[in-house]
N, CA, C and O of each residue as an XYZ file, in Angstrom:
684
protein
N      -9.393    -11.484     75.294
C      -8.055    -11.106     74.401
C      -7.258    -12.195     73.659
O      -6.234    -12.086     72.985
N      -8.410    -13.869     74.132
C      -7.757    -15.389     73.214
C      -8.634    -14.362     72.234
O      -7.978    -13.697     71.433
N      -9.837    -14.227     72.249
C     -11.287    -13.959     71.401
C     -10.568    -13.545     70.265
O     -10.450    -14.259     69.269
N     -10.148    -12.573     70.360
C      -9.416    -11.447     69.420
C      -8.466    -12.217     68.341
O      -8.597    -12.447     67.138
N      -7.089    -12.621     69.639
C      -6.395    -13.269     68.875
C      -6.816    -14.554     68.109
O      -5.838    -14.636     67.367
N      -7.388    -15.327     67.868
C      -8.268    -16.298     67.900
C      -9.065    -15.796     66.080
O      -9.141    -16.288     64.954
N      -9.485    -14.582     66.787
C     -10.347    -13.981     65.344
C      -8.674    -13.499     64.315
O      -8.386    -13.966     63.213
N      -7.743    -12.362     65.203
C      -7.125    -12.395     63.821
C      -6.279    -13.923     63.515
O      -5.643    -13.948     62.461
N      -6.259    -14.754     64.087
C      -5.574    -15.918     63.904
C      -6.681    -16.602     62.259
O      -6.251    -16.637     61.106
N      -7.797    -16.951     62.624
C      -8.581    -17.207     61.259
C      -8.928    -16.388     60.179
O      -8.987    -16.933     59.077
N      -9.191    -15.083     60.274
C      -8.849    -13.991     59.320
C      -8.066    -14.577     58.277
O      -8.238    -15.117     57.185
N      -6.556    -14.056     59.531
C      -5.295    -14.095     58.885
C      -4.862    -15.413     57.903
O      -3.921    -15.286     57.120
N      -5.341    -16.223     57.966
C      -5.132    -17.571     57.085
C      -6.014    -17.388     56.254
O      -5.564    -17.134     55.137
N      -8.219    -17.436     56.411
C      -8.845    -16.920     55.096
C      -7.810    -16.114     53.685
O      -7.337    -16.486     52.611
N      -7.865    -14.370     54.802
C      -7.224    -14.378     53.872
C      -6.132    -13.764     52.923
O      -6.156    -12.943     52.006
N      -4.655    -14.915     53.865
C      -3.762    -15.074     53.593
C      -3.700    -16.223     52.316
O      -3.323    -16.152     51.146
N      -4.410    -17.578     53.372
C      -3.729    -18.663     52.723
C      -5.148    -18.744     51.501
O      -4.863    -19.026     50.337
N      -6.360    -18.525     51.813
C      -6.606    -19.021     50.986
C      -6.717    -18.233     49.529
O      -7.387    -18.858     48.707
N      -6.264    -17.173     49.141
C      -5.793    -16.535     48.103
C      -4.614    -17.610     46.873
O      -4.762    -17.877     45.681
N      -3.404    -18.016     47.947
C      -2.469    -18.223     47.288
C      -3.173    -20.052     46.694
O      -3.179    -20.704     45.650
N      -3.754    -20.243     48.361
C      -4.578    -21.743     47.363
C      -5.053    -21.738     46.044
O      -4.717    -22.343     45.026
N      -6.052    -20.778     46.349
C      -7.136    -20.436     44.958
C      -5.657    -20.390     43.317
O      -5.486    -21.096     42.324
N      -5.095    -19.415     43.773
C      -3.761    -18.767     42.852
C      -3.180    -19.888     42.349
O      -2.900    -19.801     41.154
N      -2.952    -20.754     42.801
C      -1.464    -21.488     42.470
C      -2.293    -22.735     41.725
O      -1.866    -23.173     40.657
N      -3.253    -23.173     42.216
C      -4.275    -24.183     42.054
C      -4.379    -23.717     40.755
O      -4.215    -24.561     39.874
N      -4.698    -22.166     40.305
C      -5.186    -21.495     38.874
C      -4.552    -21.313     37.751
O      -4.949    -21.264     36.587
N      -2.728    -21.147     38.596
C      -1.521    -21.028     37.539
C      -0.889    -21.706     36.294
O      -0.369    -21.182     35.309
N      -1.213    -23.994     36.835
C      -0.778    -25.106     36.210
C      -2.134    -25.055     34.819
O      -2.022    -25.943     33.975
N      -3.020    -24.305     34.688
C      -3.932    -24.990     34.113
C      -3.401    -22.955     32.605
O      -3.153    -22.783     31.412
N      -3.519    -22.197     33.704
C      -2.953    -21.083     33.130
C      -1.751    -21.167     32.341
O      -1.965    -20.564     31.289
N      -1.071    -21.443     32.356
C      -0.235    -22.085     32.442
C       0.188    -22.731     31.351
O       1.358    -22.518     31.030
N      -0.571    -23.611     30.558
C      -0.274    -24.998     29.547
C      -1.826    -24.244     28.517
O      -2.453    -24.922     27.704
N      -2.297    -22.066     28.989
C      -2.659    -21.910     27.818
C      -2.255    -20.880     27.391
O      -2.797    -20.066     26.644
N      -0.826    -20.891     28.081
C       0.021    -19.513     27.531
C       0.781    -20.045     26.600
O       1.298    -19.512     25.619
N       0.826    -21.511     27.103
C       2.629    -21.692     26.590
C       2.118    -22.796     24.751
O       2.870    -23.448     24.027
N       0.304    -22.486     24.592
C       0.247    -22.559     23.605
C      -0.413    -22.074     22.513
O      -1.093    -22.640     21.656
N      -0.017    -20.617     22.731
C      -0.190    -19.531     22.141
C       0.373    -18.582     23.089
O      -0.218    -17.849     23.883
N       2.187    -18.786     22.768
C       3.248    -17.370     24.217
C       2.458    -16.518     23.649
O       1.843    -16.028     24.596
N       1.772    -15.620     21.882
C       1.746    -14.660     21.361
C      -0.064    -13.671     22.142
O      -0.544    -12.538     22.103
N      -0.492    -15.268     22.847
C      -1.740    -15.017     23.963
C      -1.638    -13.579     25.136
O      -1.780    -13.827     26.333
N      -1.332    -11.784     24.578
C      -1.334    -11.351     25.837
C      -2.347    -11.479     27.162
O      -1.899    -10.976     28.192
N      -3.310    -11.933     27.218
C      -4.077    -12.361     27.619
C      -4.298    -13.294     29.317
O      -4.889    -13.123     30.384
N      -3.286    -14.429     28.584
C      -2.778    -15.641     29.149
C      -1.329    -15.059     29.929
O      -0.862    -15.176     31.062
N      -1.028    -14.573     29.033
C       0.149    -13.618     29.879
C      -0.038    -13.067     30.971
O       0.518    -13.373     32.025
N      -1.015    -12.019     30.768
C      -1.217    -10.963     31.926
C      -1.740    -12.214     32.932
O      -1.674    -11.972     34.137
N      -2.283    -13.606     32.500
C      -3.051    -13.722     33.345
C      -2.456    -14.464     34.188
O      -2.969    -14.717     35.279
N      -1.226    -14.953     33.801
C       0.203    -15.466     34.191
C       0.599    -15.092     35.392
O       0.524    -15.734     36.440
N       1.287    -13.377     35.096
C       1.464    -12.595     35.963
C       0.609    -12.883     36.760
O       0.727    -13.815     37.555
N      -0.575    -11.995     36.665
C      -1.785    -12.439     37.994
C      -1.575    -12.741     38.922
O      -1.313    -12.181     39.986
N      -1.744    -14.397     38.357
C      -1.088    -15.077     39.028
C      -0.487    -15.641     39.975
O      -0.916    -16.409     40.836
N       0.933    -15.074     39.720
C       1.918    -15.379     40.360
C       2.363    -14.778     41.066
O       3.247    -15.189     41.818
N       1.669    -12.978     41.075
C       2.295    -12.299     41.895
C       0.797    -12.047     43.370
O       0.771    -11.317     44.361
N       0.061    -12.775     42.961
C      -1.213    -12.914     43.963
C      -0.439    -13.973     45.150
O      -0.512    -14.088     46.373
N       0.359    -14.685     43.999
C       0.991    -15.950     45.064
C       1.929    -15.742     45.936
O       2.001    -16.246     47.056
N       2.779    -14.880     45.363
C       4.020    -13.799     45.926
C       3.864    -13.214     47.000
O       4.596    -13.484     47.953
N       2.795    -12.206     47.095
C       2.487    -11.233     47.962
C       1.630    -12.188     48.652
O       1.773    -11.827     49.820
N       0.934    -13.050     48.666
C       0.775    -13.398     49.435
C       0.700    -14.935     50.455
O      -0.010    -15.528     51.267
N       2.204    -15.031     49.594
C       2.566    -15.821     50.727
C       3.581    -14.555     51.597
O       3.729    -14.787     52.797
N       4.003    -13.757     51.256
C       4.455    -13.030     52.132
C       3.351    -12.603     53.304
O       3.753    -12.504     54.463
N       2.275    -12.409     53.058
C       1.304    -11.344     54.011
C       1.102    -13.175     55.004
O       1.045    -13.091     56.231
N       1.050    -14.062     54.612
C       0.989    -15.196     54.877
C       1.786    -15.448     56.213
O       1.335    -16.004     57.215
N       2.972    -14.970     56.055
C       3.523    -15.051     57.780
C       2.403    -14.681     58.759
O       2.702    -14.782     59.949
N       1.311    -14.318     58.495
C       0.436    -13.733     59.972
C       0.497    -14.974     60.915
O       1.131    -15.202     61.945
N      -0.369    -15.667     60.202
C      -0.782    -17.078     60.128
C      -0.654    -18.040     60.769
O      -1.559    -18.748     61.211
N       1.049    -18.244     60.955
C       1.812    -18.012     62.105
C       1.697    -17.621     63.711
O       1.094    -18.111     64.666
N       2.375    -16.754     63.568
C       2.821    -15.758     64.206
C       1.041    -16.008     65.413
O       1.046    -16.351     66.595
N      -0.084    -15.721     64.641
C      -1.162    -15.075     64.792
C      -1.778    -16.331     66.103
O      -2.570    -16.343     67.044
N      -0.756    -17.341     65.365
C      -1.108    -18.738     66.071
C      -1.144    -18.506     66.611
O      -2.038    -17.918     67.218
N       0.624    -19.018     67.020
C       1.561    -19.286     68.573
C       1.202    -17.982     68.944
O       2.251    -17.512     69.384
N       0.078    -16.877     69.044
C      -0.170    -15.505     70.086
C      -1.805    -16.491     71.039
O      -2.241    -16.443     72.189
N      -2.346    -17.498     69.393
C      -3.156    -17.705     70.371
C      -2.763    -18.722     70.623
O      -3.632    -19.366     71.211
N      -1.695    -19.361     70.466
C      -1.927    -20.923     70.995
C      -1.312    -20.836     72.908
O      -1.599    -21.572     73.852
N      -0.500    -19.739     72.841
C      -0.274    -19.199     73.929
C      -1.197    -18.689     74.982
O      -1.192    -19.190     76.107
N      -1.950    -17.756     74.669
C      -2.734    -16.793     75.496
C      -3.915    -18.620     75.468
O      -4.645    -18.564     76.458
N      -4.195    -20.044     74.619
C      -5.083    -20.210     75.306
C      -4.359    -21.544     75.998
O      -5.106    -22.520     76.055
N      -2.972    -21.737     76.550
C      -2.061    -22.468     76.996
C      -1.560    -23.719     76.780
O      -1.013    -24.480     77.577
N      -1.912    -23.913     75.104
C      -1.808    -25.571     74.427
C      -0.894    -25.171     73.565
O      -1.255    -25.125     72.389
N       0.636    -24.743     73.924
C       1.521    -24.852     73.102
C       2.427    -26.115     73.200
O       3.269    -26.338     72.329
N       2.261    -26.876     74.189
C       3.046    -28.007     74.440
C       1.602    -29.496     74.165
O       1.437    -30.555     74.770
N       0.771    -28.811     72.904
C      -0.017    -29.739     72.557
C       0.170    -30.856     71.136
O       0.354    -30.470     69.981
N       0.094    -31.909     71.463
C       0.582    -32.451     69.839
C      -0.642    -32.683     68.850
O      -0.818    -33.473     67.922
N      -1.372    -31.737     69.384
C      -2.092    -31.971     67.459
C      -1.511    -30.361     67.260
O      -0.935    -30.320     66.173
N      -1.472    -29.071     67.920
C      -0.480    -28.172     67.842
C       0.627    -28.066     67.644
O       1.185    -27.028     67.290
N       1.368    -29.604     67.925
C       3.458    -29.429     67.431
C       3.238    -29.889     66.341
O       4.338    -30.088     65.826
N       2.076    -30.322     65.353
C       1.699    -31.474     64.322
C       1.070    -30.687     63.285
O       1.049    -30.854     62.066
N       0.336    -29.395     64.349
C       0.308    -28.226     62.747
C       1.349    -27.575     62.021
O       1.563    -27.213     60.864
N       2.196    -27.552     63.683
C       3.340    -26.587     63.249
C       4.047    -26.777     62.433
O       4.280    -25.743     61.807
N       4.962    -28.298     61.789
C       4.719    -28.736     61.350
C       5.147    -29.126     60.077
O       6.118    -29.411     59.376
N       3.497    -28.946     60.149
C       2.728    -29.221     58.722
C       2.936    -27.442     58.168
O       3.454    -27.117     57.099
N       2.503    -26.696     58.984
C       2.823    -25.503     58.405
C       4.155    -24.964     58.039
O       4.271    -23.912     57.410
N       5.121    -25.653     58.416
C       6.013    -25.966     57.951
C       6.926    -26.307     56.609
O       7.759    -25.722     55.917
N       6.457    -27.242     56.641
C       6.508    -28.086     55.673
C       5.563    -27.438     54.108
O       5.821    -27.657     52.925
N       4.589    -26.714     54.644
C       3.891    -25.914     53.583
C       4.897    -25.119     53.374
O       5.320    -24.684     52.303
N       5.271    -24.939     54.450
C       5.553    -23.188     53.690
C       6.886    -23.689     52.689
O       6.831    -23.370     51.502
N       8.204    -24.556     53.239
C       8.948    -25.009     52.307
C       7.857    -25.496     50.727
O       8.169    -24.945     49.671
N       7.111    -26.123     50.724
C       6.781    -26.526     49.824
C       6.558    -25.163     48.210
O       6.552    -25.382     46.998
N       6.421    -23.960     48.934
C       6.065    -22.968     48.268
C       6.395    -21.635     48.059
O       6.022    -20.607     47.493
N       7.733    -22.363     49.150
C       8.848    -21.458     48.823
C       9.617    -22.034     47.777
O       9.626    -21.458     46.689
N      10.645    -23.698     48.028
C      11.055    -23.785     47.140
C      10.440    -24.404     46.030
O      11.065    -23.915     45.089
N       9.424    -25.341     45.453
C       9.295    -25.490     44.932
C       8.502    -24.943     44.390
O       9.039    -24.230     43.542
N       6.938    -24.802     44.376
C       6.011    -23.870     43.637
C       6.609    -22.081     43.190
O       6.568    -21.727     42.011
N       6.986    -21.379     43.996
C       7.601    -19.945     44.172
C       8.386    -19.500     42.715
O       8.192    -18.596     41.902
N       9.382    -20.625     42.823
C      10.678    -20.420     41.735
C       9.455    -20.416     40.628
O       8.887    -19.582     39.923
N       9.389    -21.671     40.858
C       8.793    -22.775     39.268
C       7.520    -21.179     38.089
O       7.448    -20.886     36.896
N       6.841    -20.669     39.346
C       5.855    -19.994     38.668
C       6.583    -19.086     37.636
O       6.365    -18.787     36.462
N       7.589    -18.752     38.598
C       8.635    -17.285     37.994
C       9.271    -17.539     37.345
O       9.702    -16.652     36.608
N       9.673    -18.689     37.213
C      10.483    -19.600     35.903
C       9.768    -19.697     34.484
O      10.108    -19.627     33.303
N       8.491    -19.914     35.282
C       7.232    -20.033     33.628
C       6.912    -19.168     33.151
O       6.607    -18.933     31.982
N       6.982    -18.025     34.869
C       6.666    -16.737     33.661
C       7.116    -15.447     33.141
O       6.644    -14.397     32.705
N       8.855    -16.300     33.512
C       9.901    -15.394     32.162
C       9.953    -16.554     31.124
O      10.585    -16.058     30.191
N       9.730    -17.431     30.890
C      10.267    -18.562     29.595
C       8.899    -17.731     29.027
O       9.134    -16.605     28.586
N       7.477    -18.199     29.000
C       6.496    -17.514     28.473
C       6.376    -16.611     27.461
O       5.919    -16.550     26.320
N       7.347    -15.440     28.836
C       7.558    -14.324     28.781
C       8.102    -13.573     26.954
O       7.733    -12.822     26.051
N       9.358    -14.616     27.459
C      10.283    -14.954     26.526
C       9.613    -15.066     24.898
O       9.820    -14.653     23.757
N       9.064    -15.571     25.355
C       9.027    -17.006     23.805
C       8.000    -15.873     23.251
O       8.225    -15.486     22.104
N       7.018    -15.363     23.866
C       5.800    -13.940     23.490
C       7.021    -13.460     22.519
O       7.043    -13.627     21.299
N       8.247    -12.698     23.467
C       8.772    -12.408     22.301
C       9.939    -12.114     22.019
O      10.857    -11.302     22.139
N       9.462    -13.407     21.445
C      10.637    -14.005     19.794
C      12.184    -15.311     21.481
O      12.680    -16.390     21.157
N      12.323    -14.948     22.259
C      12.759    -15.729     22.851
C      13.787    -17.171     23.132
O      14.323    -17.952     22.346
N      13.767    -17.104     24.303
C      14.141    -18.937     23.872
C      12.472    -19.548     24.835
O      12.486    -20.709     25.244
N      11.409    -18.824     25.051
C      10.475    -20.195     24.883
C      10.500    -21.092     26.251
O      10.818    -20.399     27.217
N      10.238    -22.492     26.581
C      10.334    -23.672     27.050
C      11.786    -23.781     27.451
O      12.076    -24.373     28.490
N      12.912    -23.124     26.515
C      13.330    -23.658     27.582
C      14.657    -23.274     28.690
O      15.793    -23.564     29.067
N      13.206    -22.178     28.881
C      14.165    -21.204     29.798
C      14.229    -21.815     31.497
O      13.653    -22.678     32.159
N      15.392    -20.698     31.720
C      16.083    -21.310     33.006
C      16.001    -19.858     33.667
O      16.177    -18.730     33.208
N      15.499    -20.577     35.535
C      15.653    -19.496     36.684
C      16.798    -19.785     38.137
O      16.385    -20.256     39.197
N      18.090    -19.437     37.923
C      18.590    -19.617     38.839
C      17.251    -19.705     40.399
O      16.369    -18.904     40.710
N      17.672    -21.042     41.044
C      16.892    -21.682     42.431
C      18.320    -22.255     42.907
O      19.035    -23.060     42.310
N      18.656    -21.299     44.781
C      19.692    -21.330     45.047
C      20.990    -21.907     44.678
O      21.996    -21.207     44.797
N      21.071    -23.074     44.254
C      22.892    -23.597     44.255
C      22.294    -23.985     42.624
O      22.994    -23.694     41.655
N      20.633    -24.818     42.401
C      20.304    -25.203     40.737
C      19.447    -24.047     39.712
O      19.405    -22.818     39.756
N      18.915    -24.873     38.950
C      18.423    -24.267     38.665
C      16.605    -25.165     38.377
O      16.406    -26.347     38.658
N      15.543    -24.222     37.785
C      14.255    -24.412     37.793
C      14.211    -25.035     36.375
O      13.244    -24.388     35.975
N      14.498    -25.698     35.481
C      14.773    -25.668     33.980
C      12.866    -26.051     33.252
O      12.373    -27.165     33.074
N      12.183    -24.607     32.977
C      10.545    -24.984     32.208
C      10.955    -25.672     31.048
O      11.907    -25.394     30.319
N       9.862    -26.922     30.907
C       9.574    -27.475     29.870
C       8.254    -27.941     30.072
O       7.519    -27.430     30.917
N       7.697    -29.458     28.901
C       6.411    -29.587     28.850
C       5.818    -29.808     30.170
O       4.806    -29.150     30.408
N       6.164    -30.451     30.902
C       6.599    -30.679     33.174
C       6.071    -29.948     33.532
O       5.095    -30.109     34.264
N       6.314    -29.354     33.325
C       6.177    -27.748     34.672
C       4.783    -27.081     34.814
O       4.466    -26.060     35.424
N       4.236    -27.717     34.274
C       2.502    -27.526     34.760
C       2.273    -28.254     35.513
O       1.692    -27.800     36.499
N       2.619    -29.965     35.502
C       2.122    -30.823     35.321
C       2.824    -31.133     36.278
O       2.581    -32.131     36.956
N       4.024    -30.171     36.552
C       4.670    -30.925     38.082
C       4.423    -29.040     39.366
O       4.432    -28.935     40.592
N       4.289    -28.224     38.528
C       3.808    -27.087     39.461
C       2.254    -27.744     40.318
O       2.012    -27.520     41.504
N       1.217    -28.692     39.243
C       0.498    -28.939     39.737
C       0.291    -30.129     40.319
O      -0.776    -30.733     40.435
N       1.519    -30.480     40.731
C       1.437    -31.758     42.442
C       2.415    -31.104     43.346
O       2.887    -31.682     44.325
N       2.788    -29.581     42.915
C       3.475    -29.394     44.160
C       2.344    -28.384     44.490
O       2.684    -27.441     45.204
N       1.223    -28.427     44.136
C       0.958    -27.141     44.397
C      -0.411    -28.187     45.212
O      -0.848    -27.717     46.262
N      -0.696    -28.808     44.987
C      -1.553    -30.229     45.283
C      -1.348    -30.566     46.538
O      -2.322    -30.630     47.288
N       0.354    -30.934     47.166
C       1.287    -31.266     48.172
C       0.700    -29.899     49.700
O       0.462    -29.843     50.906
N       0.760    -28.866     48.155
C       0.788    -27.839     49.594
C      -0.202    -27.145     50.245
O      -0.081    -26.291     51.123
N      -1.850    -27.885     49.394
C      -3.036    -27.109     49.643
C      -3.654    -28.509     50.625
O      -4.667    -28.401     51.317
N      -2.844    -29.786     50.526
C      -3.545    -31.309     51.422
C      -3.130    -30.721     52.498
O      -3.914    -30.280     53.338
N      -1.616    -30.630     52.619
C      -1.027    -30.336     53.657
C      -1.281    -28.905     54.697
O      -0.898    -28.683     55.846
N      -2.060    -28.114     53.775
C      -2.759    -27.500     54.738
C      -4.160    -27.560     54.672
O      -4.837    -27.037     55.558
N      -4.588    -28.050     53.869
C      -6.419    -28.730     54.423
C      -5.955    -29.429     55.797
O      -6.306    -28.943     56.872
N      -4.909    -30.938     55.710
C      -4.843    -31.435     56.888
C      -5.008    -30.420     58.357
O      -5.729    -30.879     59.243
N      -4.290    -28.958     58.608
C      -3.519    -28.573     59.361
C      -5.633    -27.366     59.458
O      -5.926    -26.450     60.227
N      -6.284    -27.851     58.622
C      -6.832    -26.385     58.374
C      -7.952    -27.861     59.693
O      -8.234    -27.559     60.852
N      -8.297    -29.108     59.132
C      -9.137    -30.219     60.162
C      -7.821    -31.152     61.372
O      -7.955    -32.314     61.755
N      -6.813    -30.347     61.687
C      -6.093    -30.550     63.173
C      -6.778    -29.508     63.869
O      -7.164    -30.042     64.908
N      -7.294    -27.803     63.865
C      -6.742    -26.785     63.925
C      -8.192    -26.973     64.510
O      -8.297    -26.989     65.737
N      -9.253    -27.108     63.775
C     -11.183    -27.650     63.877
C     -11.315    -29.162     64.898
O     -12.185    -29.310     65.756
N     -10.528    -29.915     64.651
C     -10.791    -30.846     65.410
C     -10.529    -30.795     67.318
O     -11.149    -30.657     68.373
N      -8.988    -31.044     66.695
C      -8.491    -30.613     67.902
C      -7.922    -31.690     68.885
O      -8.619    -31.707     69.899
N      -7.066    -32.445     68.928
C      -7.173    -33.822     69.616
C      -7.452    -33.660     70.436
O      -6.863    -32.590     70.584
N      -8.437    -33.944     72.188
C      -8.486    -33.813     73.148
C      -8.703    -32.434     73.766
O      -7.944    -32.169     74.698
N      -9.467    -31.644     73.471
C      -9.683    -29.944     73.431
C     -11.505    -30.584     73.989
O     -12.189    -31.592     73.816
N     -11.613    -29.366     74.647
C     -13.221    -28.976     76.158
C     -14.236    -29.104     75.036
O     -15.416    -29.073     75.386
N     -13.866    -29.296     73.259
C     -15.045    -28.440     72.871
C     -15.919    -29.797     72.260
O     -16.812    -29.580     71.440
N     -15.622    -31.194     72.694
C     -16.297    -31.871     72.675
C     -16.295    -32.775     70.897
O     -17.066    -33.486     70.254
N     -15.316    -32.347     70.778
C     -14.966    -32.694     69.296
C     -14.387    -33.964     69.024
O     -14.096    -34.275     67.869
């Protein structure tokens, strides 16, 4: 049963986290293109698609830690330091995605769509909890930075999952 859970966990990681990392990484460049010409229908469509991929797969990504916990329990490694570190890094990645990346993507998309329809454009804002996310010239740079942090966190978790300090695989 352990191999089944491990297979589900790896598949969930590849199929859920992979698309988010790629789409989120592509979003800042697509945003710069759309900001350069707000009336460019294909640039706006690209932004919508990338944001939709990030939102949907972020939700699907819940399967990764769930299957990971089941796998860890079946392997008897729930108290291992490498697993605890992976759990903390996974939670940090989720926070970066949910609090920093997705709201800025939504705000940027709304601002560019508004500019394309003659709205206020780069001055757009979107409510984010108690504050707002302002969309401006630095938004694509901020998104690139936050996405890089998200990707770095997931890369670190992946390395920890492969190396597993103290494992019996000889690594």
